[in-house]
XYZ file of C-alpha atoms in Angstrom:
325
model
C 0.000 0.000 0.000
C 1.268 3.475 -0.860
C 1.299 6.305 1.668
C 1.575 3.869 4.567
C 2.595 6.731 6.904
C -0.893 8.182 6.520
C -2.517 4.833 7.311
C -0.456 4.615 10.512
C -1.516 8.164 11.393
C -5.180 7.354 10.765
C -4.865 4.225 12.859
C -3.648 6.304 15.812
C -6.984 8.172 16.026
C -9.189 7.078 18.937
C -12.552 5.855 17.698
C -11.387 4.757 14.257
C -11.751 1.027 14.783
C -11.385 -1.576 12.024
C -14.921 -1.215 10.658
C -14.884 2.608 10.479
C -11.340 2.725 9.139
C -12.188 0.175 6.449
C -15.288 2.189 5.465
C -13.187 5.363 5.124
C -10.547 3.632 3.034
C -13.140 2.099 0.715
C -14.835 5.471 0.265
C -11.547 7.116 -0.715
C -10.326 4.353 -3.025
C -8.069 2.678 -0.424
C -5.782 5.718 -0.460
C -4.946 6.759 3.125
C -3.540 10.103 1.943
C -6.939 11.021 0.480
C -8.598 9.999 3.748
C -6.108 12.057 5.780
C -6.701 15.147 3.638
C -10.444 14.533 3.168
C -13.098 17.136 3.856
C -14.420 16.584 7.366
C -18.001 17.089 6.145
C -17.567 14.206 3.707
C -16.026 12.054 6.443
C -18.939 12.888 8.742
C -21.387 11.945 5.986
C -19.894 8.440 5.760
C -21.134 7.830 9.299
C -18.120 8.744 11.425
C -19.450 10.167 14.750
C -18.960 13.854 15.533
C -16.779 13.057 18.554
C -14.362 11.052 16.377
C -14.401 13.762 13.687
C -13.220 16.292 16.294
C -10.322 14.015 17.302
C -9.541 13.555 13.608
C -9.275 17.307 13.046
C -7.068 17.779 16.135
C -4.795 14.888 15.159
C -4.262 16.311 11.662
C -3.153 19.587 13.186
C -0.504 18.182 15.528
C 0.701 14.895 13.978
C 3.279 14.634 11.193
C 2.583 11.200 9.589
C 6.128 10.748 8.281
C 7.768 11.484 11.644
C 5.214 9.290 13.376
C 6.071 6.366 11.094
C 9.790 6.890 11.712
C 9.260 6.853 15.479
C 7.527 3.466 15.190
C 10.335 2.088 13.021
C 12.983 3.396 15.414
C 11.381 1.478 18.293
C 11.854 -1.799 16.402
C 8.153 -2.270 15.690
C 6.946 -3.671 12.375
C 3.421 -3.614 10.966
C 1.211 -5.532 8.576
C -1.881 -4.333 6.725
C -4.871 -6.260 5.444
C -3.691 -5.356 1.936
C -0.421 -7.292 2.364
C -0.074 -10.754 0.800
C 1.486 -12.052 4.017
C -1.534 -11.051 6.157
C -2.723 -14.208 8.021
C -5.425 -15.904 5.970
C -7.422 -17.132 8.972
C -7.521 -13.665 10.526
C -8.703 -12.105 7.269
C -11.735 -14.416 7.316
C -13.296 -13.008 10.530
C -16.059 -10.396 10.544
C -13.893 -7.440 11.628
C -10.212 -8.205 10.935
C -7.721 -5.488 11.914
C -6.940 -3.209 8.985
C -3.487 -2.864 10.510
C -1.582 -4.532 13.335
C 1.872 -4.072 14.842
C 4.331 -6.757 15.840
C 7.809 -7.599 17.075
C 9.397 -10.871 16.035
C 8.429 -12.886 12.968
C 5.143 -14.161 11.591
C 5.663 -17.171 9.337
C 3.532 -19.196 6.934
C 3.727 -22.166 9.327
C 1.787 -20.092 11.890
C -1.331 -20.826 9.833
C -1.430 -24.099 11.793
C -2.155 -22.383 15.099
C -4.120 -23.262 18.201
C -5.090 -20.861 20.985
C -4.526 -21.977 24.586
C -6.308 -19.748 27.118
C -7.695 -19.789 30.630
C -7.792 -18.218 34.064
C -5.304 -15.714 35.450
C -5.616 -17.396 38.874
C -4.154 -20.723 37.787
C -3.940 -23.680 40.176
C -1.303 -26.403 40.195
C -3.719 -28.592 38.249
C -4.255 -25.859 35.648
C -0.505 -25.349 35.247
C 0.099 -29.077 34.818
C -2.669 -29.444 32.219
C -1.669 -26.304 30.314
C 1.999 -27.308 30.127
C 1.222 -30.905 29.161
C -1.209 -29.985 26.383
C 0.932 -27.140 25.068
C 4.134 -29.187 24.917
C 2.458 -32.000 23.003
C 0.557 -29.638 20.685
C 3.928 -28.095 19.787
C 5.121 -31.623 19.033
C 2.188 -31.970 16.650
C 3.427 -28.852 14.832
C 1.002 -26.246 16.181
C 1.943 -22.627 16.805
C 0.511 -21.673 20.215
C -1.516 -18.455 20.396
C -2.395 -16.754 23.684
C -2.801 -13.368 25.338
C 0.356 -12.852 27.456
C -1.844 -12.505 30.566
C -0.988 -13.922 33.971
C -1.820 -17.540 34.668
C -2.709 -19.938 31.846
C -1.624 -17.575 29.029
C 1.887 -17.160 30.443
C 2.187 -20.893 31.159
C 1.200 -21.694 27.565
C 3.745 -19.259 26.068
C 6.569 -20.526 28.284
C 5.696 -24.173 27.619
C 5.755 -23.525 23.863
C 9.144 -21.805 24.059
C 10.607 -24.463 26.356
C 9.434 -27.162 23.936
C 11.125 -25.450 20.989
C 7.809 -24.421 19.428
C 6.471 -21.187 18.020
C 4.096 -18.906 19.910
C 2.176 -15.704 19.158
C 1.267 -13.340 22.012
C -1.650 -10.974 21.400
C -1.695 -7.849 23.571
C -4.549 -5.741 24.914
C -2.420 -2.588 24.604
C 0.463 -1.153 22.611
C 3.807 -2.879 22.128
C 5.557 -0.122 24.086
C 3.233 -0.777 27.056
C 3.613 -4.475 27.862
C 0.994 -5.629 30.359
C 1.311 -7.148 32.860
C 4.767 -5.572 33.403
C 6.222 -8.769 34.865
C 5.780 -10.356 31.425
C 8.188 -7.974 29.705
C 10.848 -10.706 29.813
C 8.434 -13.230 28.305
C 7.480 -10.793 25.528
C 11.175 -10.211 24.788
C 11.880 -13.962 24.690
C 9.025 -14.478 22.213
C 9.981 -11.556 19.952
C 13.643 -12.533 19.894
C 13.024 -16.260 19.675
C 10.339 -18.365 18.074
C 7.314 -16.199 17.405
C 5.888 -12.720 17.600
C 4.244 -10.278 19.990
C 1.274 -8.684 18.232
C -1.068 -5.770 18.923
C -3.881 -4.094 17.053
C -3.384 -1.004 19.197
C -0.942 1.861 18.464
C 2.461 1.363 20.165
C 1.872 3.704 23.120
C -1.766 2.769 23.716
C -2.353 1.676 27.351
C -3.925 -1.667 28.293
C -7.429 -0.835 29.533
C -10.286 -3.289 30.241
C -12.265 -2.321 27.137
C -9.408 -3.458 24.885
C -9.480 -7.115 25.829
C -12.653 -8.318 24.045
C -11.186 -6.842 20.829
C -7.866 -8.552 21.602
C -9.683 -11.876 22.166
C -11.212 -11.910 18.666
C -7.667 -11.784 17.245
C -6.520 -14.692 19.451
C -9.354 -16.862 18.130
C -9.140 -15.347 14.647
C -5.519 -16.453 14.199
C -6.306 -19.997 15.341
C -7.875 -23.152 13.950
C -9.355 -23.740 17.383
C -9.318 -22.627 21.017
C -8.403 -24.805 24.002
C -9.573 -23.736 27.485
C -7.588 -25.571 30.164
C -8.895 -23.967 33.385
C -11.330 -21.095 33.881
C -13.955 -19.740 36.248
C -17.561 -19.272 35.177
C -16.984 -15.571 34.391
C -13.452 -15.864 32.960
C -12.516 -13.612 30.036
C -11.135 -16.688 28.286
C -14.731 -17.840 27.742
C -15.233 -14.729 25.601
C -12.403 -15.973 23.385
C -14.033 -19.410 23.177
C -17.437 -17.992 22.236
C -15.865 -15.669 19.660
C -14.192 -18.750 18.191
C -17.601 -20.397 17.809
C -18.934 -17.270 16.068
C -15.929 -17.382 13.730
C -16.587 -21.028 12.887
C -13.580 -22.328 14.813
C -13.406 -25.416 17.007
C -13.500 -25.109 20.807
C -11.917 -27.661 23.140
C -12.170 -27.844 26.932
C -10.310 -29.863 29.557
C -12.489 -31.131 32.442
C -11.305 -30.324 35.948
C -11.994 -31.368 39.551
C -15.634 -30.847 40.549
C -14.405 -29.321 43.821
C -12.816 -26.381 41.999
C -14.628 -23.224 40.851
C -12.034 -23.036 38.071
C -13.567 -26.156 36.500
C -16.872 -24.361 35.861
C -15.749 -22.502 32.738
C -14.675 -25.591 30.754
C -17.719 -27.501 32.066
C -20.106 -24.798 30.807
C -18.369 -24.780 27.409
C -18.758 -28.559 27.172
C -22.483 -28.190 27.919
C -22.667 -25.641 25.092
C -21.070 -28.045 22.611
C -17.307 -27.681 23.066
C -15.293 -30.872 22.556
C -14.203 -32.451 25.845
C -10.557 -33.544 25.569
C -8.472 -35.759 27.834
C -5.426 -36.067 25.581
C -3.705 -33.515 23.298
C -3.840 -35.985 20.391
C -7.635 -35.668 20.295
C -7.298 -32.078 19.042
C -5.509 -32.658 15.707
C -7.772 -35.694 15.218
C -10.878 -33.509 15.652
C -9.399 -30.944 13.241
C -9.047 -33.668 10.602
C -5.255 -33.775 10.680
C -4.782 -37.471 10.027
C -1.381 -38.949 10.770
C 0.025 -36.077 12.832
C -0.141 -37.882 16.157
C 3.353 -38.577 17.366
C 4.542 -40.209 20.568
C 8.147 -39.083 19.992
C 7.905 -36.309 22.591
C 6.699 -38.710 25.307
C 9.314 -41.338 24.396
C 12.171 -38.819 24.488
C 10.952 -37.480 27.830
C 10.861 -40.938 29.375
C 14.264 -41.857 27.933
C 15.846 -38.905 29.730
C 14.184 -39.680 33.067
C 16.097 -41.456 35.831
C 14.616 -44.444 37.658
C 13.572 -42.205 40.577
C 11.996 -39.677 38.196
C 9.980 -42.439 36.535
C 8.720 -43.586 39.948
C 7.636 -40.024 40.776
C 5.914 -39.654 37.408
C 4.041 -42.942 37.917
C 2.994 -41.899 41.429
C 1.668 -38.523 40.257
C 0.121 -39.754 36.999
C -3.489 -39.439 38.131
C -3.437 -36.888 40.951
C -1.279 -34.434 42.893
C -0.054 -35.565 46.312
C 1.400 -33.934 49.403
C 5.196 -33.568 49.407
C 5.464 -35.943 52.378
């Protein structure tokens, strides 16, 4: 796309979400320069609210698009537009794909085989065990793991993917210069400099505020062939991601948990609504129609490296956690 600096400038305007920005671009022949210089009365007539039009006028007065683009480049941030050939095919298929998103790291063609792993921020030992087990084996099946860089299950899924030598994509609810939660700055850096990418639909300096996360969740599910919920409360935000996946025509998988735990309610409710109950990671590629991808190599290698004492511990803890004594 020509005049990309003007598209970046337009994207920085509060209130110009993907649907409004797409409508403006289509009206002006997909030329962001014409949109930037357009008559505000014409822009208002397209259906852009008066409050957004006022921000538009103020932004044009104070923002130099070229300098703004250079500042983004200087911070090491890249971007991709819906007009680019490399734009993820699955994401383009959803109702309101981002016209533009920013990222650090690399997005590769192999990331088309992606699965989202999401869940509660208040993860238990059971949730951590399940998340790490499923993620590690899904990586072995060749999946890129997508999640939201949040505390709890999201972080466990990203780390498990990295530690298993797999690729992972982290989708933020704020700008790339405002990593949230702050304790995950190291994780974001590991992903961007290693096997994957940190991605945001929001301008680089945009803060993470609660209203951003439902929009972020549609990208998590939009990039993925399916969504796996490993542990979640009844009102967990991860259930929004799962239900968005259903709206997008994607598969939803849920791991059952102990009936004594409130964090088993989310997956249980999803199963009642038609999500696929899974006990083993291999059930997921099977459900997605990926015949022949199941591979026990990961499990065999893990057992080969274990000492006799480690094997005894693994056998003892196979079905339930036990007190250290």
